[in-house]
Coordinates of C-alpha atoms and ligand atoms in Angstrom, one line a residue:
Chain G
M1 CA -60.7 8.1 -16.4
S2 CA -62.4 9.9 -13.5
Q3 CA -60.4 10.0 -10.3
K4 CA -61.9 10.8 -6.7
Y5 CA -60.0 12.3 -3.9
P6 CA -60.7 12.7 -0.3
Y7 CA -62.2 15.7 1.4
F8 CA -60.3 17.2 4.3
L9 CA -61.4 18.9 7.7
A10 CA -61.5 22.6 7.3
R11 CA -58.1 24.4 8.4
D12 CA -58.9 26.2 11.7
R13 CA -57.6 29.9 10.8
A14 CA -58.2 30.9 14.3
W15 CA -55.7 28.3 15.7
Q16 CA -53.3 28.9 12.8
P17 CA -51.4 32.3 13.0
A18 CA -53.1 35.3 11.5
Q19 CA -51.1 36.7 8.3
Y20 CA -50.9 40.3 10.1
T21 CA -49.0 39.8 13.1
P22 CA -47.3 43.3 13.8
G23 CA -44.9 42.0 16.6
Y24 CA -43.2 39.8 13.6
K25 CA -42.6 43.0 11.6
T26 CA -41.8 41.4 8.2
S27 CA -45.4 40.1 8.3
I28 CA -46.9 43.9 8.1
T29 CA -46.0 44.2 4.7
R30 CA -46.3 40.8 3.6
S31 CA -49.7 39.9 4.8
P32 CA -52.9 40.2 2.8
K33 CA -55.4 42.6 3.6
Q34 CA -58.3 41.1 1.7
A35 CA -60.2 38.4 2.8
L36 CA -59.4 34.9 1.6
V37 CA -61.9 33.8 -0.9
S38 CA -62.9 30.5 0.5
I39 CA -63.9 27.3 -1.9
Q40 CA -66.6 26.2 -0.3
N41 CA -66.4 22.8 -2.0
A42 CA -63.2 21.9 -2.6
S43 CA -62.4 20.6 -6.4
P44 CA -59.9 17.5 -7.5
S45 CA -57.5 20.7 -7.6
E46 CA -57.2 21.3 -3.7
R47 CA -57.7 17.6 -3.0
S48 CA -55.2 15.8 -5.1
G49 CA -51.6 16.3 -4.6
P50 CA -48.0 14.8 -5.3
V51 CA -46.8 11.7 -4.1
F52 CA -42.9 11.3 -4.4
D53 CA -42.2 7.4 -4.6
G54 CA -40.7 8.4 -7.7
L55 CA -38.2 10.6 -5.9
E56 CA -34.8 9.1 -5.4
I57 CA -33.6 9.6 -1.9
G58 CA -30.1 9.4 -1.3
Q59 CA -28.7 6.9 1.5
Y60 CA -27.4 10.1 3.7
D61 CA -30.1 12.6 2.7
N62 CA -31.9 11.9 6.4
D63 CA -28.3 11.8 8.2
L64 CA -27.1 15.4 8.5
L65 CA -24.0 14.2 10.5
M66 CA -22.9 12.4 7.3
N67 CA -24.6 13.9 4.1
F68 CA -22.2 17.3 4.3
R69 CA -18.7 15.5 5.7
T70 CA -15.8 16.5 3.8
E71 CA -13.3 14.3 2.2
G72 CA -9.5 14.6 2.7
T73 CA -8.0 17.3 5.3
Q74 CA -11.0 18.4 6.6
A75 CA -12.8 14.9 7.1
G76 CA -14.9 14.9 10.0
L77 CA -18.1 15.2 11.9
P78 CA -20.3 18.2 12.6
I79 CA -19.4 19.8 15.7
G80 CA -22.3 20.1 18.4
E81 CA -24.7 18.0 20.1
R82 CA -25.5 14.8 18.5
I83 CA -29.3 14.3 18.2
I84 CA -31.8 12.0 16.7
M85 CA -34.9 14.0 15.5
H86 CA -37.7 11.5 14.9
G87 CA -41.5 10.9 15.0
R88 CA -44.8 10.1 13.3
V89 CA -47.0 12.2 10.5
I90 CA -50.7 11.5 11.6
D91 CA -53.7 13.2 10.5
Q92 CA -56.1 14.9 12.8
F93 CA -58.2 11.5 13.1
G94 CA -55.0 10.0 14.6
K95 CA -54.3 7.9 11.2
P96 CA -50.7 7.8 10.1
V97 CA -49.6 9.3 7.1
A98 CA -47.7 6.9 5.4
N99 CA -45.2 7.7 2.4
T100 CA -45.3 11.1 2.7
L101 CA -42.1 13.5 2.1
V102 CA -40.6 15.1 5.1
E103 CA -38.1 17.7 4.4
M104 CA -36.0 19.9 7.3
W105 CA -33.2 22.4 7.4
Q106 CA -31.5 24.1 10.0
A107 CA -28.9 26.6 11.6
N108 CA -25.6 24.9 12.5
S109 CA -24.6 24.5 16.4
G110 CA -23.3 27.9 16.4
G111 CA -26.6 29.2 14.9
R112 CA -25.3 29.9 11.6
Y113 CA -26.7 28.9 8.3
R114 CA -25.1 27.8 5.2
H115 CA -26.5 30.3 3.0
K116 CA -25.2 33.0 0.8
K117 CA -27.6 35.8 2.6
D118 CA -26.6 34.5 6.4
N119 CA -23.8 36.6 7.5
Y120 CA -23.9 36.0 11.4
L121 CA -20.7 36.2 12.6
A122 CA -20.9 32.6 14.1
P123 CA -18.5 30.2 11.9
L124 CA -19.8 28.0 9.4
D125 CA -18.8 24.3 10.3
P126 CA -17.0 22.5 7.0
N127 CA -18.9 19.3 7.9
F128 CA -22.3 20.5 8.3
G129 CA -24.7 21.7 5.3
G130 CA -28.2 21.7 7.2
V131 CA -30.4 19.7 4.9
G132 CA -32.5 16.6 5.2
R133 CA -35.3 14.9 3.7
C134 CA -36.8 11.3 3.9
M135 CA -40.4 9.5 3.2
T136 CA -42.6 8.5 6.0
D137 CA -43.0 4.6 6.1
A138 CA -46.1 2.4 6.6
D139 CA -46.9 3.7 10.2
G140 CA -46.2 7.5 9.2
R141 CA -42.7 7.5 11.1
Y142 CA -39.7 9.5 10.0
R143 CA -36.1 9.9 11.2
F144 CA -33.2 12.4 11.1
R145 CA -29.8 12.4 12.6
T146 CA -28.3 15.9 13.1
V147 CA -26.7 18.3 15.6
R148 CA -29.1 20.4 17.7
P149 CA -28.9 24.1 16.2
G150 CA -27.8 27.0 18.4
P151 CA -30.2 30.1 18.7
Y152 CA -29.2 33.1 16.6
P153 CA -29.9 36.7 16.4
W154 CA -32.1 38.4 13.9
P155 CA -33.2 42.1 13.1
N156 CA -36.9 42.4 14.2
G157 CA -36.8 44.5 18.0
I158 CA -33.7 45.4 19.7
N159 CA -31.8 42.0 20.6
T160 CA -34.2 39.5 19.2
W161 CA -33.1 35.8 19.2
R162 CA -34.6 32.8 17.8
P163 CA -35.0 29.7 19.9
A164 CA -33.3 26.7 18.6
H165 CA -35.3 25.2 15.8
I166 CA -35.4 23.0 13.2
H167 CA -38.0 24.3 9.9
V168 CA -40.0 21.3 8.8
S169 CA -42.1 20.8 5.8
V170 CA -44.5 18.1 5.4
M171 CA -46.4 17.4 2.1
G172 CA -49.2 14.9 3.3
P173 CA -51.5 13.2 1.0
S174 CA -52.7 16.4 -0.7
I175 CA -51.9 20.2 -1.2
S176 CA -54.6 20.9 1.2
T177 CA -52.4 19.4 3.8
R178 CA -49.2 21.4 2.8
L179 CA -47.6 22.5 6.0
I180 CA -44.4 24.2 7.0
T181 CA -43.5 24.4 10.4
Q182 CA -40.8 25.0 12.7
M183 CA -39.8 22.1 15.6
Y184 CA -38.9 23.8 18.9
F185 CA -36.9 22.1 21.8
E186 CA -38.6 21.5 25.0
G187 CA -37.7 23.7 28.0
D188 CA -35.8 26.5 25.7
P189 CA -36.6 29.9 27.7
L190 CA -36.1 31.6 24.4
I191 CA -39.6 30.1 23.1
P192 CA -41.9 32.4 24.9
L193 CA -39.7 35.4 24.0
C194 CA -39.6 34.9 20.1
P195 CA -42.0 37.2 17.8
I196 CA -42.4 34.4 15.5
V197 CA -43.4 31.9 18.0
Q198 CA -45.7 34.8 19.3
V199 CA -47.5 34.9 16.1
L200 CA -49.5 31.8 17.6
K201 CA -52.2 33.5 19.9
D202 CA -53.1 30.1 22.1
P203 CA -50.1 28.6 24.2
E204 CA -51.4 25.2 23.1
A205 CA -50.6 26.1 19.4
V206 CA -47.3 26.8 20.2
E207 CA -46.8 23.3 22.5
T208 CA -47.7 21.3 19.1
M209 CA -44.4 22.5 17.6
V210 CA -42.2 21.7 20.7
A211 CA -40.3 18.3 20.7
R212 CA -40.0 16.5 23.7
L213 CA -36.7 14.8 24.8
D214 CA -37.1 11.1 24.4
M215 CA -34.6 9.3 26.4
A216 CA -36.1 5.6 25.2
M217 CA -34.7 6.3 21.7
S218 CA -31.4 8.0 22.9
K219 CA -28.4 6.1 22.3
P220 CA -26.1 5.7 25.2
M221 CA -22.6 7.3 24.7
D222 CA -23.9 8.4 21.2
C223 CA -26.6 11.0 20.9
L224 CA -29.9 12.1 22.8
A225 CA -33.3 11.8 20.9
Y226 CA -36.1 14.3 20.3
R227 CA -39.6 13.3 19.4
F228 CA -41.5 15.4 17.1
D229 CA -45.1 14.4 15.6
V230 CA -46.8 16.4 12.9
V231 CA -50.3 16.5 12.8
V232 CA -52.0 17.4 9.4
R233 CA -55.5 18.1 8.4
G234 CA -57.9 15.0 8.5
A235 CA -58.9 13.1 5.6
L236 CA -62.8 12.7 5.5
Q237 CA -63.1 10.0 3.2
T238 CA -60.7 7.9 1.0
Y239 CA -61.7 7.0 -2.8
F240 CA -59.4 4.9 -5.0
E241 CA -59.2 5.5 -8.8
E242 CA -61.9 3.6 -10.5
Chain B
M1 CA -45.7 16.6 31.2
Y2 CA -46.8 18.2 28.0
S3 CA -48.1 16.8 25.0
Q4 CA -47.7 17.7 21.5
Y5 CA -51.2 16.7 21.1
K6 CA -54.1 19.0 21.4
L7 CA -57.8 18.2 21.2
Q8 CA -59.8 20.3 18.8
D9 CA -63.0 19.6 20.6
D10 CA -64.6 16.8 22.7
T11 CA -65.0 14.3 19.5
G12 CA -61.3 13.5 19.9
I13 CA -60.3 15.3 16.5
L14 CA -56.6 16.6 16.9
R15 CA -55.5 20.3 16.0
E16 CA -53.2 20.6 13.1
T17 CA -49.8 21.4 13.9
A18 CA -49.2 25.1 13.9
S19 CA -47.5 26.9 10.9
Q20 CA -44.6 29.0 10.9
T21 CA -42.8 31.3 8.0
S22 CA -40.6 29.2 6.2
G23 CA -38.1 32.1 6.8
P24 CA -35.2 33.7 4.4
F25 CA -33.1 30.2 4.2
V26 CA -36.2 28.1 2.9
H27 CA -33.5 27.6 0.1
I28 CA -31.3 25.3 2.0
G29 CA -34.3 23.0 2.7
L30 CA -36.2 23.5 -0.6
A31 CA -34.2 24.9 -3.3
L32 CA -30.8 24.0 -2.8
E33 CA -28.9 25.5 -5.8
I34 CA -30.2 29.0 -4.8
A35 CA -28.8 28.4 -1.3
G36 CA -25.3 27.3 -3.1
F37 CA -25.5 23.8 -2.5
A38 CA -24.7 21.2 -5.1
S39 CA -27.8 19.1 -6.2
R40 CA -28.6 15.7 -4.7
E41 CA -29.1 12.5 -6.7
D42 CA -32.9 14.0 -7.5
E43 CA -34.5 17.5 -6.7
I44 CA -37.9 18.9 -7.1
W45 CA -37.1 21.8 -9.0
Q46 CA -38.8 24.2 -11.9
D47 CA -39.1 22.0 -14.9
L48 CA -42.5 20.2 -14.9
A49 CA -42.5 19.2 -18.5
K50 CA -39.4 18.1 -20.6
E51 CA -38.9 17.2 -23.9
G52 CA -41.5 14.4 -25.1
A53 CA -44.1 15.9 -22.7
E54 CA -47.8 15.6 -24.3
G55 CA -49.1 19.4 -24.7
E56 CA -48.5 22.8 -25.3
H57 CA -45.0 23.8 -23.9
I58 CA -45.1 26.9 -22.3
E59 CA -43.0 29.1 -19.7
L60 CA -44.7 30.6 -16.5
V61 CA -42.9 33.2 -14.6
G62 CA -43.8 35.9 -12.1
R63 CA -42.6 38.1 -9.3
V64 CA -44.0 38.5 -5.8
Y65 CA -44.4 42.1 -4.5
D66 CA -44.8 43.3 -0.9
G67 CA -47.3 46.1 0.4
N68 CA -44.5 48.9 -0.5
G69 CA -44.2 47.5 -3.9
E70 CA -40.7 45.8 -3.2
L71 CA -39.7 42.6 -4.8
V72 CA -39.8 39.5 -2.1
H73 CA -36.7 37.9 -3.0
D74 CA -37.0 35.1 -0.6
A75 CA -40.2 33.7 -1.7
L76 CA -40.5 30.2 -2.7
I77 CA -43.1 28.9 -5.1
E78 CA -45.0 25.5 -5.2
M79 CA -47.1 24.5 -8.2
W80 CA -49.4 21.8 -8.8
Q81 CA -51.1 21.2 -12.0
A82 CA -53.0 18.8 -14.3
D83 CA -51.6 17.1 -17.5
S84 CA -52.6 18.4 -20.5
H85 CA -55.9 16.3 -20.6
G86 CA -56.9 17.5 -17.3
N87 CA -55.7 14.9 -15.0
Y88 CA -53.7 15.1 -12.0
I89 CA -50.7 12.7 -12.1
A90 CA -50.0 12.2 -8.3
N91 CA -46.8 10.1 -9.0
F92 CA -44.1 12.6 -9.0
N93 CA -41.2 11.5 -11.3
N94 CA -38.3 13.3 -12.7
K95 CA -37.6 10.6 -15.3
K96 CA -41.0 10.9 -16.7
P97 CA -41.5 13.9 -19.3
F98 CA -44.0 15.5 -17.1
S99 CA -44.5 15.6 -13.6
G100 CA -47.4 17.7 -12.0
F101 CA -45.3 19.4 -9.0
G102 CA -42.4 21.7 -9.3
R103 CA -40.8 24.3 -7.0
S104 CA -39.0 27.7 -7.9
A105 CA -37.6 31.0 -6.1
C106 CA -37.5 34.5 -6.7
A107 CA -34.0 34.9 -5.7
I108 CA -32.1 35.2 -9.1
D109 CA -33.7 37.7 -11.1
G110 CA -36.9 38.5 -9.1
D111 CA -38.9 36.4 -11.3
F112 CA -39.9 32.7 -10.5
H113 CA -39.7 30.6 -13.6
F114 CA -41.7 27.1 -14.6
N115 CA -41.3 25.5 -17.5
T116 CA -44.4 23.3 -17.9
I117 CA -47.2 22.5 -20.4
K118 CA -50.7 24.1 -20.4
P119 CA -52.9 22.0 -18.2
G120 CA -56.0 20.7 -19.8
S121 CA -59.6 21.7 -18.0
V122 CA -60.5 19.8 -15.0
D123 CA -63.6 18.3 -14.3
F124 CA -65.0 19.3 -11.1
D125 CA -68.5 17.2 -10.6
G126 CA -69.6 17.6 -14.3
K127 CA -68.5 21.1 -14.7
L128 CA -65.2 22.2 -15.9
M129 CA -62.8 24.3 -14.6
A130 CA -60.6 26.5 -16.7
P131 CA -57.0 25.5 -17.5
H132 CA -55.1 26.7 -14.2
V133 CA -52.0 25.9 -12.2
N134 CA -52.2 25.8 -8.3
I135 CA -49.8 28.2 -6.4
A136 CA -48.8 28.2 -3.0
V137 CA -46.4 31.2 -1.8
F138 CA -43.9 30.6 0.8
A139 CA -41.5 33.6 2.4
R140 CA -40.2 35.2 5.5
G141 CA -43.1 37.2 7.0
I142 CA -45.8 34.8 5.6
N143 CA -46.8 32.9 8.8
L144 CA -49.0 30.4 6.8
H145 CA -48.5 29.7 3.1
L146 CA -50.6 31.3 0.7
Q147 CA -52.8 29.7 -1.8
T148 CA -53.7 31.0 -5.4
R149 CA -54.2 29.8 -8.8
A150 CA -53.0 31.2 -12.2
Y151 CA -55.4 31.0 -15.2
F152 CA -54.4 31.9 -18.9
E153 CA -55.6 35.1 -20.7
D154 CA -56.1 33.2 -23.9
E155 CA -58.6 30.8 -22.6
Q156 CA -61.2 33.4 -22.1
A157 CA -64.1 31.1 -23.1
H158 CA -63.1 28.6 -20.8
N159 CA -62.3 31.3 -18.2
D160 CA -65.9 32.7 -18.5
N161 CA -67.5 29.4 -17.6
C162 CA -65.0 28.7 -14.6
P163 CA -66.8 28.0 -11.5
I164 CA -63.9 28.7 -9.4
L165 CA -63.2 32.1 -11.3
N166 CA -66.8 33.1 -11.2
A167 CA -66.9 32.6 -7.3
V168 CA -64.5 35.6 -6.8
P169 CA -66.7 38.8 -5.6
S170 CA -65.2 41.3 -7.7
L171 CA -64.1 41.8 -11.6
A172 CA -61.2 43.5 -10.8
R173 CA -60.0 41.0 -8.2
R174 CA -60.6 38.2 -10.6
N175 CA -58.3 39.7 -13.1
T176 CA -55.3 39.3 -10.3
L177 CA -55.7 35.4 -11.2
I178 CA -55.2 35.9 -15.0
A179 CA -51.5 35.0 -15.9
V180 CA -50.7 37.5 -18.9
K181 CA -48.8 36.3 -22.3
E182 CA -45.8 38.1 -23.5
A183 CA -43.0 37.5 -25.6
G184 CA -41.2 34.7 -25.1
N185 CA -38.2 32.6 -26.1
N186 CA -39.1 29.7 -28.2
Q187 CA -42.6 28.7 -26.4
P188 CA -45.2 31.0 -24.9
R189 CA -44.4 32.7 -21.7
Y190 CA -47.1 33.8 -19.4
R191 CA -46.4 36.1 -16.4
F192 CA -48.1 35.8 -13.3
D193 CA -47.3 38.5 -10.8
I194 CA -48.1 38.1 -7.4
Y195 CA -49.2 41.0 -4.9
L196 CA -49.2 40.1 -1.2
Q197 CA -51.0 43.4 -0.4
G198 CA -51.9 46.6 -1.9
D199 CA -54.3 47.9 -4.6
N200 CA -53.6 44.8 -6.9
E201 CA -53.9 42.3 -4.2
T202 CA -53.8 38.9 -5.4
V203 CA -56.8 36.5 -4.7
F204 CA -55.7 33.9 -2.0
F205 CA -57.9 31.0 -1.3
D206 CA -59.0 29.2 1.5
F207 CA -59.8 25.5 1.0
Ligands
FE301 FE1 -34.4 29.5 11.1

């Protein structure tokens, strides 16, 4: 059996963040100093990747208002601004990326993560976990229901704060298209102050991560919506299994 | 009003969405048990091969070190590999004995751990690439995940002829891609330590 896989547009590493970005201090000791070794002609190892049709996605996996709801005395909904986060995964040619896994995680509305290592003084919310996942549909669409996360302080400079953000992970059709990013919210004044955002040199690159308020998809008397589209590397050609 | 879409040039090709670090709490999203969550119905995790999977069952472990020689405890590792015949099986399914994709984290004892099978040689335009697994490293402080490959020290004949290994410019650096066999429990264990920076800096690929 011989399989053929698409080739992908090269990743523009001048557009993407550099590894060594001293304004974000942790990058100083975690950035390679040697040049990357370029695989000039990508092999099947780079051009193939997993498809998650066989992964059993639960009914509430994309609904963070419901998927950590406690039973019994604490039964209730998470505290915070209810939002729909939705959008499309497309490639650089504008083609929808259907049937791909989108995963996300976030702090609660107070800016606290449900993680053993997060000891920020904002409280945990008994009804909020902070993890979601779903598969894109035939048009590349995905959708989550959640609360808007709060900003939180972190040790980098003196008094450094993260803007409200949701971590987003997309597989795409191959390991070449693999991408983890963070979604920010339109109009947040902390965005330009954040050393992690500022690892990007081009302000346009920052805008690719900023979700827009989407009144059309919001629900009256229920929740606001934010639209966040993800663009992954373009597939140059599609081959099928012989 | 601004748009999220940015054009790469005048051909209408869009810019790729910018990458950001996965941060220290990546486990909430991608390695739930490490964050202290109960598993959902089905998780992507570190057992790529279960009983009945064809091929030689092995363990692949390793640590991630920063430029000061400190362990990177918040690293998340993703692995993608061919089956024992050298074919990539795209359809991930935990109910099958072998799935080609897995994730692990360095949060427990510093090692990531994969239970898998040794992959076969993969055909690359008529040449064989030596058995290898493809690895992506995510962590706090890594702005765009790092991509590498782990080869096996006991596949020297294959390694000597691998077109990708031979493209690495120096012998010392090439050796950073070779996993070393060590005493395992019931099955062979290979160790692939990853050095983000420093004298033994691992080779990372652009592709
Ligand atoms: Fe965060």
